[in-house]
C-alpha positions as CSV (number, residue, x, y, z in Angstrom):
1,P,83.3,149.8,-33.6
2,A,79.9,148.9,-34.4
3,Y,81.0,147.2,-37.7
4,A,84.1,145.2,-38.8
5,S,83.8,145.2,-42.6
6,G,85.3,148.5,-43.4
7,L,81.9,149.6,-44.8
8,P,80.3,152.6,-43.3
9,E,77.9,151.9,-40.6
10,E,74.7,152.6,-42.8
11,D,76.1,150.3,-45.5
12,S,76.9,147.7,-43.1
13,R,73.2,147.9,-41.8
14,H,71.8,147.5,-45.3
15,E,74.1,144.6,-46.0
16,G,72.9,142.9,-42.8
17,E,69.5,143.6,-43.7
18,E,70.1,141.8,-47.1
19,H,71.8,138.9,-45.5
20,E,68.9,138.6,-43.1
21,G,66.6,138.8,-45.9
22,E,68.4,136.0,-47.7
23,H,68.4,134.0,-44.7
24,K,64.7,134.2,-44.1
25,E,64.3,133.4,-47.8
26,G,66.4,130.4,-47.5
27,E,64.4,129.2,-44.4
28,H,61.1,129.5,-46.5
29,E,62.6,127.6,-49.2
30,E,63.9,124.8,-47.2
31,G,62.0,121.6,-47.8
32,T,60.0,123.1,-50.5
33,I,60.1,121.9,-54.2
34,H,58.6,124.0,-56.9
35,L,57.5,122.1,-60.0
36,S,55.8,123.7,-63.3
37,E,52.7,122.4,-64.8
38,D,54.8,120.5,-67.5
39,Q,57.1,119.1,-64.8
40,L,54.1,117.8,-63.0
41,A,52.6,116.2,-66.3
42,T,55.8,114.6,-67.3
43,A,56.2,113.0,-63.8
44,K,52.5,112.2,-63.8
45,L,52.0,113.9,-60.4
46,G,48.7,115.2,-59.1
47,I,47.7,117.4,-56.3
48,R,44.6,116.5,-54.2
49,R,43.5,117.9,-51.0
50,A,43.4,115.7,-47.9
51,E,40.1,116.0,-46.1
52,A,37.4,114.0,-44.2
53,G,35.8,111.1,-46.0
54,T,34.7,107.5,-46.1
55,I,37.0,104.7,-46.6
56,T,36.2,100.9,-47.1
57,P,38.6,98.8,-45.8
58,S,39.2,95.3,-47.2
59,L,40.5,91.8,-46.1
60,N,42.8,89.7,-48.1
61,V,42.0,86.0,-48.3
62,F,42.9,83.0,-50.3
63,G,40.2,81.4,-52.5
64,L,39.7,78.4,-54.8
65,I,37.6,78.3,-57.8
66,R,35.4,75.3,-58.0
67,P,32.7,74.0,-60.3
68,N,29.2,75.1,-59.2
69,Q,28.0,72.1,-57.4
70,E,24.3,72.9,-58.2
71,K,25.2,72.8,-61.7
72,L,26.8,69.2,-61.9
73,V,24.9,66.3,-63.5
74,H,25.8,62.9,-62.8
75,I,24.9,60.3,-65.8
76,V,23.8,56.9,-64.5
77,P,22.2,54.1,-66.4
78,R,18.4,53.7,-66.1
79,F,18.7,49.9,-66.2
80,S,21.5,47.8,-65.3
81,G,23.3,46.3,-68.2
82,V,26.3,46.3,-70.7
83,V,27.7,49.5,-72.5
84,L,27.3,49.0,-76.4
85,D,28.7,52.3,-77.6
86,V,30.2,55.6,-76.2
87,K,29.4,58.8,-78.0
88,K,31.0,61.5,-76.1
89,R,34.6,61.7,-74.4
90,L,36.0,63.4,-71.4
91,G,36.4,67.2,-71.9
92,E,33.9,67.5,-74.7
93,R,31.1,69.9,-74.8
94,V,27.6,68.5,-75.0
95,E,24.2,70.0,-75.7
96,K,20.9,69.1,-74.0
97,G,19.6,66.0,-75.7
98,D,23.0,64.9,-77.1
99,A,23.6,60.9,-77.2
100,L,26.3,60.1,-74.5
101,A,26.3,56.2,-74.8
102,V,24.2,53.3,-75.9
103,M,23.5,50.6,-73.3
104,E,21.7,47.0,-73.4
105,S,19.2,46.4,-70.6
106,D,19.5,43.4,-68.5
107,E,15.7,43.1,-68.1
108,S,14.5,43.6,-71.7
109,L,17.8,42.8,-73.6
110,R,16.9,46.0,-75.6
111,A,19.5,48.8,-76.3
112,Y,18.5,52.4,-75.3
113,T,20.4,55.6,-75.4
114,L,21.5,57.9,-72.5
115,R,21.2,61.5,-73.3
116,A,22.5,64.7,-71.8
117,P,19.9,66.2,-69.5
118,S,21.5,69.6,-69.8
119,S,24.3,71.5,-71.7
120,G,27.7,71.5,-70.3
121,Q,31.4,70.0,-70.4
122,I,32.0,66.4,-69.4
123,V,34.4,66.9,-66.4
124,Q,34.4,63.0,-65.3
125,W,34.3,60.0,-67.6
126,N,34.3,56.4,-66.6
127,V,32.8,54.3,-69.4
128,A,33.9,52.1,-72.2
129,P,32.2,49.6,-74.6
130,G,31.7,46.1,-73.1
131,Q,31.7,47.7,-69.5
132,Y,28.9,46.5,-67.2
133,A,27.1,49.2,-65.2
134,G,24.5,49.3,-62.7
135,T,22.0,51.9,-61.8
136,S,24.3,53.4,-59.1
137,D,27.4,53.6,-61.3
138,T,28.3,57.2,-62.4
139,L,29.3,56.8,-66.0
140,M,29.9,60.8,-66.6
141,V,29.7,64.1,-64.8
142,I,28.5,67.1,-66.9
143,A,29.3,70.6,-65.5
144,D,27.7,73.8,-66.5
145,L,30.6,76.3,-66.2
146,S,28.7,79.3,-67.0
147,S,28.9,80.1,-63.3
148,V,31.6,78.9,-60.8
149,W,32.1,78.8,-57.1
150,L,34.7,80.9,-55.5
151,D,35.4,79.2,-52.0
152,L,37.3,81.6,-49.6
153,Q,39.4,80.5,-46.7
154,V,38.7,82.9,-43.8
155,H,40.7,82.5,-40.6
156,T,38.8,82.2,-37.4
157,H,40.3,85.4,-36.0
158,D,38.7,87.3,-39.0
159,A,35.3,85.5,-38.9
160,D,33.5,88.3,-37.3
161,L,34.4,90.8,-40.0
162,I,32.8,88.5,-43.0
163,R,29.1,88.8,-43.7
164,E,26.8,87.4,-46.3
165,G,26.4,90.2,-49.2
166,Q,29.8,91.6,-48.8
167,T,31.5,92.3,-52.1
168,V,34.5,90.4,-53.2
169,T,37.0,91.2,-55.9
170,F,39.8,89.1,-57.4
171,E,42.1,89.0,-60.3
172,G,41.0,86.5,-63.3
173,R,43.8,86.4,-65.8
174,M,46.7,88.9,-66.2
175,N,45.6,92.2,-68.1
176,E,42.0,91.5,-67.5
177,R,39.5,93.5,-65.5
178,P,39.0,92.4,-61.7
179,V,36.1,89.8,-61.2
180,T,33.5,91.0,-58.6
181,S,30.8,89.0,-56.9
182,K,29.1,88.8,-53.5
183,I,29.4,86.5,-50.7
184,S,26.2,84.2,-50.7
185,Y,27.2,81.6,-48.1
186,L,29.0,81.4,-44.8
187,S,29.7,77.8,-43.3
188,P,28.6,77.5,-39.7
189,I,31.2,74.7,-39.3
190,A,35.2,75.2,-39.2
191,A,37.4,73.0,-41.1
192,Q,39.3,71.1,-38.5
193,D,42.6,70.9,-40.5
194,T,43.1,74.4,-41.3
195,Q,41.0,76.1,-38.6
196,S,39.3,78.2,-40.9
197,L,35.7,79.1,-42.1
198,L,34.3,78.7,-45.5
199,A,32.9,81.8,-47.3
200,R,31.5,81.1,-50.9
201,A,30.5,83.5,-53.8
202,V,28.7,82.4,-57.0
203,V,30.8,84.1,-59.8
204,P,29.4,84.4,-63.5
205,N,31.6,82.7,-66.0
206,A,29.8,83.0,-69.2
207,E,33.0,83.1,-71.3
208,G,34.7,80.2,-69.3
209,R,37.8,82.2,-68.5
210,L,37.6,81.0,-64.8
211,K,39.0,77.5,-64.6
212,P,38.0,75.3,-61.6
213,G,41.2,74.3,-59.5
214,L,42.9,77.6,-59.6
215,Y,43.8,79.5,-56.4
216,V,43.2,83.2,-56.3
217,T,43.8,86.1,-53.9
218,A,40.7,88.0,-53.2
219,K,39.8,91.3,-51.4
220,V,36.6,91.2,-49.2
221,A,35.2,94.8,-48.7
222,L,34.5,95.4,-45.1
223,Q,32.2,97.8,-43.3
224,P,32.9,101.4,-44.4
225,V,34.5,103.8,-41.8
226,E,34.4,107.5,-41.4
227,A,37.8,109.2,-41.2
228,S,38.9,112.7,-40.5
229,V,41.6,112.5,-43.2
230,V,41.7,110.3,-46.4
231,I,44.3,110.1,-49.0
232,A,44.7,107.8,-51.9
233,R,46.5,104.6,-51.5
234,S,48.7,105.5,-54.5
235,A,49.9,108.7,-52.7
236,I,51.9,106.9,-50.0
237,Q,55.5,106.7,-50.6
238,Y,58.0,104.7,-48.7
239,E,61.6,105.5,-47.5
240,G,62.6,102.1,-46.5
241,A,59.9,100.6,-44.5
242,D,58.6,104.1,-43.3
243,P,55.4,105.4,-45.1
244,I,55.7,109.2,-46.0
245,I,53.3,111.6,-47.7
246,Y,54.1,114.7,-49.8
């Protein structure tokens, strides 16, 4: 017989059509997830079209925050002699013209005052009353930390990717906005011990939040690239080590 369900042939044909329709519908639904607008909002999901565009790759490098060496002032005696009094201590903030120490000149046996030639913070201090100091002895170092250096360690195999003028971004403190500057210097000489090159950026530090001596991980923006398909990095999901996109 043409059918085995016990139904008339016509009914059996209709039933087969229904099953066939259900099967096709199942095939259409396989691998598809339907979410309402409320569900999308709750899951914080967005839908964007993947299309051609420009991407800016970046290179991660380690960096060290250092005092701006162009804004360091070494305090030395004008005349050799004995230190009579010390007015400022290590770590103190000084303003231009502040008295730093009082000395007695060997030549005239007169006392004179050493004053701060610029504003800043005393970051080195090697002076005490009664100490004898010559004209080549550094008694204090004043640093203007309104800007600092970010020294980046670039491996030699990445050296061809780095140029002066490239934007560099790094995290200052937690929950703070990223700090941005531009590379202003590239060393022509490699460091022998680390086999790396120095790239430097001068970073504004008016609020004093960037402390010299701290290590950071920075991103250097490289040459933009035109791509046939561009997606947001946040759209990439991972199943184990495999990246996937929905």
